[in-house]
XYZ file of C-alpha atoms in Angstrom:
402
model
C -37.786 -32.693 -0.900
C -41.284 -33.404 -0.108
C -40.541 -36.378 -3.776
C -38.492 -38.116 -0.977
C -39.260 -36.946 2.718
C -42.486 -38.139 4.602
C -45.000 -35.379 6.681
C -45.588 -36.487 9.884
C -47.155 -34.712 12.412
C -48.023 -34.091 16.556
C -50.420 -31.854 18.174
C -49.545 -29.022 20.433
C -52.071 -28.840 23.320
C -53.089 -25.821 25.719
C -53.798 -26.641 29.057
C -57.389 -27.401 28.325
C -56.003 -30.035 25.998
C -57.381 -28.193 23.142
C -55.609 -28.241 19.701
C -53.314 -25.018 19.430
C -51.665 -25.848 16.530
C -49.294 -29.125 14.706
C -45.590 -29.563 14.556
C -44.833 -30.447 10.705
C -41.433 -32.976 10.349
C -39.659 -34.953 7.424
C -39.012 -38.395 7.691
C -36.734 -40.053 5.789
C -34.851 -43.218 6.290
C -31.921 -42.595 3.737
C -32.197 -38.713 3.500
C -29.495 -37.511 1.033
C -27.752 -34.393 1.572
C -30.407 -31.354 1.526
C -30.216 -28.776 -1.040
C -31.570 -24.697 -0.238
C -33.555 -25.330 -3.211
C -34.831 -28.416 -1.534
C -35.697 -26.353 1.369
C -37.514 -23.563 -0.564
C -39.657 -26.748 -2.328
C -40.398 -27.926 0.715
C -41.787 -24.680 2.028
C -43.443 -23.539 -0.834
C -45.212 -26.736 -1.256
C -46.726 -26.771 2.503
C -47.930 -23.242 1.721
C -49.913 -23.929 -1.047
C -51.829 -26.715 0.641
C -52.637 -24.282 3.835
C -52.594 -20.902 2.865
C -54.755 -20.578 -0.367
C -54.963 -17.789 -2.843
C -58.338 -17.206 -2.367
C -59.871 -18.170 1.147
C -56.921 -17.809 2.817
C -55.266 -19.730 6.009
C -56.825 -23.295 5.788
C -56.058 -24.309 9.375
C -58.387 -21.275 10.455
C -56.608 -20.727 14.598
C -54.047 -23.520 14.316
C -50.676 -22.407 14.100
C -47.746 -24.464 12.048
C -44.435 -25.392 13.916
C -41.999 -26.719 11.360
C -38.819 -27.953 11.686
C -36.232 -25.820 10.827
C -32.395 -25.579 9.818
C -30.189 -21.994 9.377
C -30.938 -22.170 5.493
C -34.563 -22.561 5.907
C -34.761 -18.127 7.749
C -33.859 -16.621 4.443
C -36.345 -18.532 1.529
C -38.761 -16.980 -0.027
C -41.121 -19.244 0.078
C -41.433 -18.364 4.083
C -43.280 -14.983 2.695
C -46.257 -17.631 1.290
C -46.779 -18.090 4.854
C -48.697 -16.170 7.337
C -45.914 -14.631 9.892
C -48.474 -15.132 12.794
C -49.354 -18.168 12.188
C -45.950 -19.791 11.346
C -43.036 -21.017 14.244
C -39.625 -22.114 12.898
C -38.409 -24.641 15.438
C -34.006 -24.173 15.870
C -31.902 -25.886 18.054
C -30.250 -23.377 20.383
C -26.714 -24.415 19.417
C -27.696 -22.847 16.161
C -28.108 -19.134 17.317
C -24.703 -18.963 18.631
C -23.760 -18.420 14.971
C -24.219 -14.299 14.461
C -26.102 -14.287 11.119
C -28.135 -17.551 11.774
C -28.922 -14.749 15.137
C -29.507 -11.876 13.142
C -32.201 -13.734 10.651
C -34.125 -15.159 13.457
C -34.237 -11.755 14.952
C -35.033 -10.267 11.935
C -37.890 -12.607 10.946
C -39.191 -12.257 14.810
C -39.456 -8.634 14.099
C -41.168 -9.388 11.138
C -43.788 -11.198 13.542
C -42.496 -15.052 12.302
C -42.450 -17.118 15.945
C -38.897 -18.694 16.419
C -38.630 -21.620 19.147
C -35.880 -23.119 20.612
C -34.881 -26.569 21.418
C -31.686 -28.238 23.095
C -29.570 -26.180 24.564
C -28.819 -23.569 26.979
C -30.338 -20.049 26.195
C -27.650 -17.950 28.085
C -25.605 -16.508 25.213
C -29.122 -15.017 24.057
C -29.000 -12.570 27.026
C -31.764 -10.725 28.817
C -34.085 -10.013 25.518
C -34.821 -13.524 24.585
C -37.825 -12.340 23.437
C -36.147 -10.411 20.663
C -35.277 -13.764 19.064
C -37.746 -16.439 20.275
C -41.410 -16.666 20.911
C -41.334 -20.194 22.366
C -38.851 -22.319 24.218
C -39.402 -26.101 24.135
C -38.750 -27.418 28.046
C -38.299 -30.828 29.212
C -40.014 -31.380 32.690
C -38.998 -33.825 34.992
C -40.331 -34.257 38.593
C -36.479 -34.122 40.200
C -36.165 -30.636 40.994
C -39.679 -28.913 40.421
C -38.466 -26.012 42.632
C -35.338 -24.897 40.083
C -37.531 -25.643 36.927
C -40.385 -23.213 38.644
C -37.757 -20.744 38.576
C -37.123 -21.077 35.190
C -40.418 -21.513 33.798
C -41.276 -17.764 35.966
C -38.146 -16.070 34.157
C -39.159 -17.358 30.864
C -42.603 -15.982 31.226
C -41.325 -12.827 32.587
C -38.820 -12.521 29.507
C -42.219 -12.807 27.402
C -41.760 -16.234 25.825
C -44.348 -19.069 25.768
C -43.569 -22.251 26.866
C -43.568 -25.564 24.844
C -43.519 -29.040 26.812
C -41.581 -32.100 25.153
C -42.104 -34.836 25.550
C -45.225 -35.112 28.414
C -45.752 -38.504 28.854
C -47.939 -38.997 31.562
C -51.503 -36.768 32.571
C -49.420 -36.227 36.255
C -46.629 -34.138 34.328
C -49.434 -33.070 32.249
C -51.320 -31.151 35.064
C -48.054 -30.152 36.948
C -46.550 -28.033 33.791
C -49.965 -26.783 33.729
C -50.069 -25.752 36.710
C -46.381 -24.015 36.444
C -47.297 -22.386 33.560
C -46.536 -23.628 30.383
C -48.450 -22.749 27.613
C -48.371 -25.578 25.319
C -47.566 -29.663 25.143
C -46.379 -32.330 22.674
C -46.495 -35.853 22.778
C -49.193 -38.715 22.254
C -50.798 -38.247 25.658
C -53.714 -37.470 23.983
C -53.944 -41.268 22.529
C -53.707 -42.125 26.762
C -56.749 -42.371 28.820
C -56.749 -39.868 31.356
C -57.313 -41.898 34.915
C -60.367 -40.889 36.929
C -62.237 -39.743 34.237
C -63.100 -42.510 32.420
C -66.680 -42.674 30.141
C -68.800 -44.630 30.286
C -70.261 -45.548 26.839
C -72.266 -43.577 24.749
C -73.697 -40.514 25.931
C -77.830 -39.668 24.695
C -76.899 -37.499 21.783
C -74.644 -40.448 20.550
C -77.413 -42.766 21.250
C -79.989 -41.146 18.718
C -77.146 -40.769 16.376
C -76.117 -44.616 16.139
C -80.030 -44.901 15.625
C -80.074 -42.670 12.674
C -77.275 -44.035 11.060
C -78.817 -47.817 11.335
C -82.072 -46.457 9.718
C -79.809 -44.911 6.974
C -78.161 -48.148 6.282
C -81.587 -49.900 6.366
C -82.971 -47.187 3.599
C -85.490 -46.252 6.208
C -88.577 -43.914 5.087
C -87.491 -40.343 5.438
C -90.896 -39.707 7.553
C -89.136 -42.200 9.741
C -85.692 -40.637 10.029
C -87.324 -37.348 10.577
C -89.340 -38.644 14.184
C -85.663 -39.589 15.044
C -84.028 -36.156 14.421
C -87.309 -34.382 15.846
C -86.325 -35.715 18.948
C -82.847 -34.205 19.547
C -83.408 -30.356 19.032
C -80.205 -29.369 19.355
C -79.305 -32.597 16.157
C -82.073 -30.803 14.153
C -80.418 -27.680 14.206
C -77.142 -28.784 13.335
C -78.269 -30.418 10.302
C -80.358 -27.222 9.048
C -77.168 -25.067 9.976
C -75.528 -27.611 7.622
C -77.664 -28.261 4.950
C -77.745 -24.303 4.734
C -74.269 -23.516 4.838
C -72.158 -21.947 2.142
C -70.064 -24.724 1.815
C -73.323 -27.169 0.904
C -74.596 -24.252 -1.209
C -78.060 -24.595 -1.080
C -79.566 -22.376 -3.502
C -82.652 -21.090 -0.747
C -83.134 -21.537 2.816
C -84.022 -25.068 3.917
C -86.568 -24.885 6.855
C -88.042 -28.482 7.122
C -86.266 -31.704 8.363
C -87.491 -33.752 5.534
C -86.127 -31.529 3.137
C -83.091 -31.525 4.177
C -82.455 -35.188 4.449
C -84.163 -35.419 0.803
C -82.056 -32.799 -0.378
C -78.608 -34.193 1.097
C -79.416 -37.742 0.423
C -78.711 -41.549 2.389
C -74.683 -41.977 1.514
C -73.751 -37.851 2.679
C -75.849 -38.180 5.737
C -74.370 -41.208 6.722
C -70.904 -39.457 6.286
C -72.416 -36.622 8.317
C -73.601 -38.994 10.959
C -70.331 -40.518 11.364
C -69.046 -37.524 11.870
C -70.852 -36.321 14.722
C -71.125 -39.696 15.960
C -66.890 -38.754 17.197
C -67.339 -35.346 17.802
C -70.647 -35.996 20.326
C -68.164 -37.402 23.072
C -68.352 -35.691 26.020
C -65.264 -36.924 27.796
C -62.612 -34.784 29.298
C -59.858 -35.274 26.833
C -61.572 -35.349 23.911
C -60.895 -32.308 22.179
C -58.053 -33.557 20.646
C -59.416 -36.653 19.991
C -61.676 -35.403 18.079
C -59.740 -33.749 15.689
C -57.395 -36.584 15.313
C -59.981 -39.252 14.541
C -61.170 -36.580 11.815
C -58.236 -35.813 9.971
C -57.419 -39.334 10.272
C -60.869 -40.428 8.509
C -59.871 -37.860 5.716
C -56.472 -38.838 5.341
C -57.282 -42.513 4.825
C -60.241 -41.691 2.572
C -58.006 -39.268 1.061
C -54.739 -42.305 0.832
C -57.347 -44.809 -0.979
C -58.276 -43.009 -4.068
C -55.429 -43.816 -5.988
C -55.577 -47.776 -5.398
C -59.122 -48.742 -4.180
C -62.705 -48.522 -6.649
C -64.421 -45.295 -6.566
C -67.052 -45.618 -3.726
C -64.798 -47.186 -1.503
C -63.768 -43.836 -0.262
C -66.799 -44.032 2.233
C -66.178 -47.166 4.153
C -61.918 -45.735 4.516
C -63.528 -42.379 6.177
C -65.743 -44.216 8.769
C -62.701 -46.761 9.248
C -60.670 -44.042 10.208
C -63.228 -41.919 12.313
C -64.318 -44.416 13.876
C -60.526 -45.749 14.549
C -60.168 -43.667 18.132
C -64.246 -44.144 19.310
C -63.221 -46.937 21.610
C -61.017 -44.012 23.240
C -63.820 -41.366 23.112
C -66.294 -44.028 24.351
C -63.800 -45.812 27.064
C -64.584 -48.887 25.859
C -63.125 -51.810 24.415
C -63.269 -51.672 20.422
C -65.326 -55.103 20.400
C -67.470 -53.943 22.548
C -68.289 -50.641 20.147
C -68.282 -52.840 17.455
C -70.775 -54.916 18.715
C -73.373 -51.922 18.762
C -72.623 -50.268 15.038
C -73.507 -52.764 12.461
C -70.720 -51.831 9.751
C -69.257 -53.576 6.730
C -66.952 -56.666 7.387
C -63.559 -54.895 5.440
C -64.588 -51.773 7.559
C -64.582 -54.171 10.559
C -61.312 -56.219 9.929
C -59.667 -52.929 9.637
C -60.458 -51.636 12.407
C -59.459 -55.019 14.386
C -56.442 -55.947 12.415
C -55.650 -52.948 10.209
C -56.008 -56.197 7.681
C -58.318 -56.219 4.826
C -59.005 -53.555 1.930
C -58.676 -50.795 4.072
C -56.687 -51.761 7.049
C -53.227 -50.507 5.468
C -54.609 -47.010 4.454
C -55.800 -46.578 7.622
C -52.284 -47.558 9.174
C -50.468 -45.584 7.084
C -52.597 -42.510 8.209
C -51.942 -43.565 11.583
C -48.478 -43.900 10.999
C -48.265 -39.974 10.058
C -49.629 -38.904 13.120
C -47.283 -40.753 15.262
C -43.921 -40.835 13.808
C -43.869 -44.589 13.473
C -40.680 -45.161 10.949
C -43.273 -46.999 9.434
C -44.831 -44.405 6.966
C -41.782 -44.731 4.569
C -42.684 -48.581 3.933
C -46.546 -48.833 4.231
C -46.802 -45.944 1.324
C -44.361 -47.946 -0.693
C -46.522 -51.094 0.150
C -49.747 -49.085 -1.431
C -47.352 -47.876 -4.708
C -48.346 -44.011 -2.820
C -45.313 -42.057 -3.803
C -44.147 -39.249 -0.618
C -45.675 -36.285 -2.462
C -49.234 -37.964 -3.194
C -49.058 -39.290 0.853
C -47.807 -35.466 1.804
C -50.722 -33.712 0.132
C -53.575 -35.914 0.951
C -52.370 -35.314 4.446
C -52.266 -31.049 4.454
C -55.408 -31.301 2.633
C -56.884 -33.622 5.305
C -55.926 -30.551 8.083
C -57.628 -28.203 5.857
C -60.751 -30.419 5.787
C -61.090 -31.187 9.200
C -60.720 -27.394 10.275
C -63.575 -26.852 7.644
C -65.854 -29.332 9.042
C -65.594 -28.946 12.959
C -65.974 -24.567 12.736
């Protein structure tokens, strides 16, 4: 199934608009009939590319919601996943079959999280929790007294509660504020209105610097005065430069080392990282994440039909893809401070170019476009290829941003 079906993905968001976890769905335009041994592919294969042999649970906190159908509560390939960190999304019309009842019970007691979607919950009786851990709810501002009520019996009954679809920050704050635990949608991609920022922040100042004097080959005694500057920059690049995943084979102490040792091209990457992840603004949390795993995914996307050593210039198109939203500014206008190839720039304006399709194809599997289906096809990226570039680009960015 994954041959034929597209990954797409949304966000679930705590109140603090903080990334809880993703929602994993198949697209397909022209979906044939779906076999169990489809099903148990399809499972398997998203296991392998989150849940390794070795290191473990790749998305470190997140937790996977994946569409589910009956067939899908007996595979196997659900014991490849981690029960805690796995939540089997129904529809509540199918739990008023008894053995579709009994295996969601069964895996809930098996610590598997079961939510629930469309559909009235009352044939579940008084021990919801028994079955489900989360209930998807649909807020609307027409009776906020009667959902109140709801929402307080739900959390009495023990179950957390999922908003679908929050579309504006008003709903946002008043399901915060009665309770729910979680939200999905593309709010996040939405400016949140009275808290708007205002450019770059210091910290992203001194980074923008750096990353000019990289792409002018600057001295490294030069680069160094910059970083000397920002304490708190210094030490993130010594953490770095010293971590286990750089492996360093002693302790790197001195600035110039480090840059020396990691070299113009990495530090640039490095750079453009932070450069995102620096914001400051309210909502950016999620942001954050997104223009990360987007920047991996379309590195990730061009591999197959760009040069080697274009990978580079897709990554920074795709980071740098939401910094007009971190920055609340127009993209122009942050293009107009960040001196950055042409094709990187065309992309970003027109999603023309060499790069501009792999970076809307990445787009397009964050947002459930429709469109993923034809833009791979456009590339010659076959489903499976565009399906593991993007679990392995969740992976990454979890590995980058602890």
């Amino acid at each position: 199934m994954h041959d034929t079906h597209f990954l797409v993905r949304e966000p679930l968001l705590d109140p603090k608009q903080r990334v809880l976890g993703y929602e994993l769905s198949w697209q397909q335009h022209r979906a044939p009939a779906v076999s169990r041994a489809d099903l148990d592919s399809l499972v398997a294969f998203v296991a392998e590319h989150v849940n390794h042999e070795d290191y473990g649970w790749l998305l470190r906190d997140k937790i996977l919601f994946l569409d589910a159908v009956p067939e899908m509560l007996s595979l196997d390939a659900l014991y490849s996943l981690p029960p805690e960190k796995t939540v089997l999304t129904l529809k509540a019309s199918d739990l008023t079959d008894p053995d579709t009842l009994a295996a969601a019970q069964g895996l809930r007691a098996g610590g598997v999280g079961i939510a629930i979607r469309d559909g009235d919950l009352a044939h579940l009786g008084k021990n919801l929790s028994l079955t489900a851990s989360h209930v998807e709810v649909r807020f609307t501002d027409a009776d906020v007294g009667a959902q109140a009520r709801t929402y307080a019996a739900l959390k009495q009954a023990n179950v957390r509660m999922v908003g679908r679809p929050v579309s504006t920050w008003a709903d946002f704050d008043a399901c915060a504020a009665l309770g729910l635990d979680a939200f999905v949608g593309k709010l996040h991609l939405t400016p949140r209105p009275g808290n708007a920022v205002k450019g770059m922040n210091p910290a992203q100042a001194i980074i923008l610097q750096l990353m000019q004097m990289v792409q002018q080959n600057e001295d490294i005694p030069k680069i160094e005065g910059v970083l000397k500057r920002d304490p708190a920059l210094s030490y993130k690049l010594l953490r770095y430069i010293n971590s286990a995943g750089f492996g360093a084979t002693r302790e790197i102490q001195s600035l110039r080392q480090a840059i020396a040792m990691l070299g113009y091209a990495p530090l640039y990457r490095w750079l453009t990282l932070l450069l995102a992840t620096a914001s400051t603004s309210g909502y950016s949390p999620v942001l954050m994440e997104t223009a990360v795993v987007r920047g991996r995914l379309a590195e990730l996307l061009g591999q197959k039909g760009l040069p080697r050593g274009e990978g580079e210039n897709l990554f920074v198109a795709g980071m740098f893809s939401l910094l007009d939203r971190l920055l609340g500014l127009p993209m122009k206008e942050v293009l107009d401070t960040i001196q950055l190839p042409d094709e990187v720039v065309r992309a970003l304006l027109t999603r023309g170019g060499m790069y501009g399709p792999y970076l809307a194809l990445a787009e397009a599997c964050e947002l459930n476009s429709q469109l993923v289906e034809s833009l791979a096809a456009s590339l010659n990226i076959a489903p499976a290829e565009v399906n593991q570039a993007h679990l392995s680009a969740l992976s990454w960015a979890q590995s980058v941003q602890a």
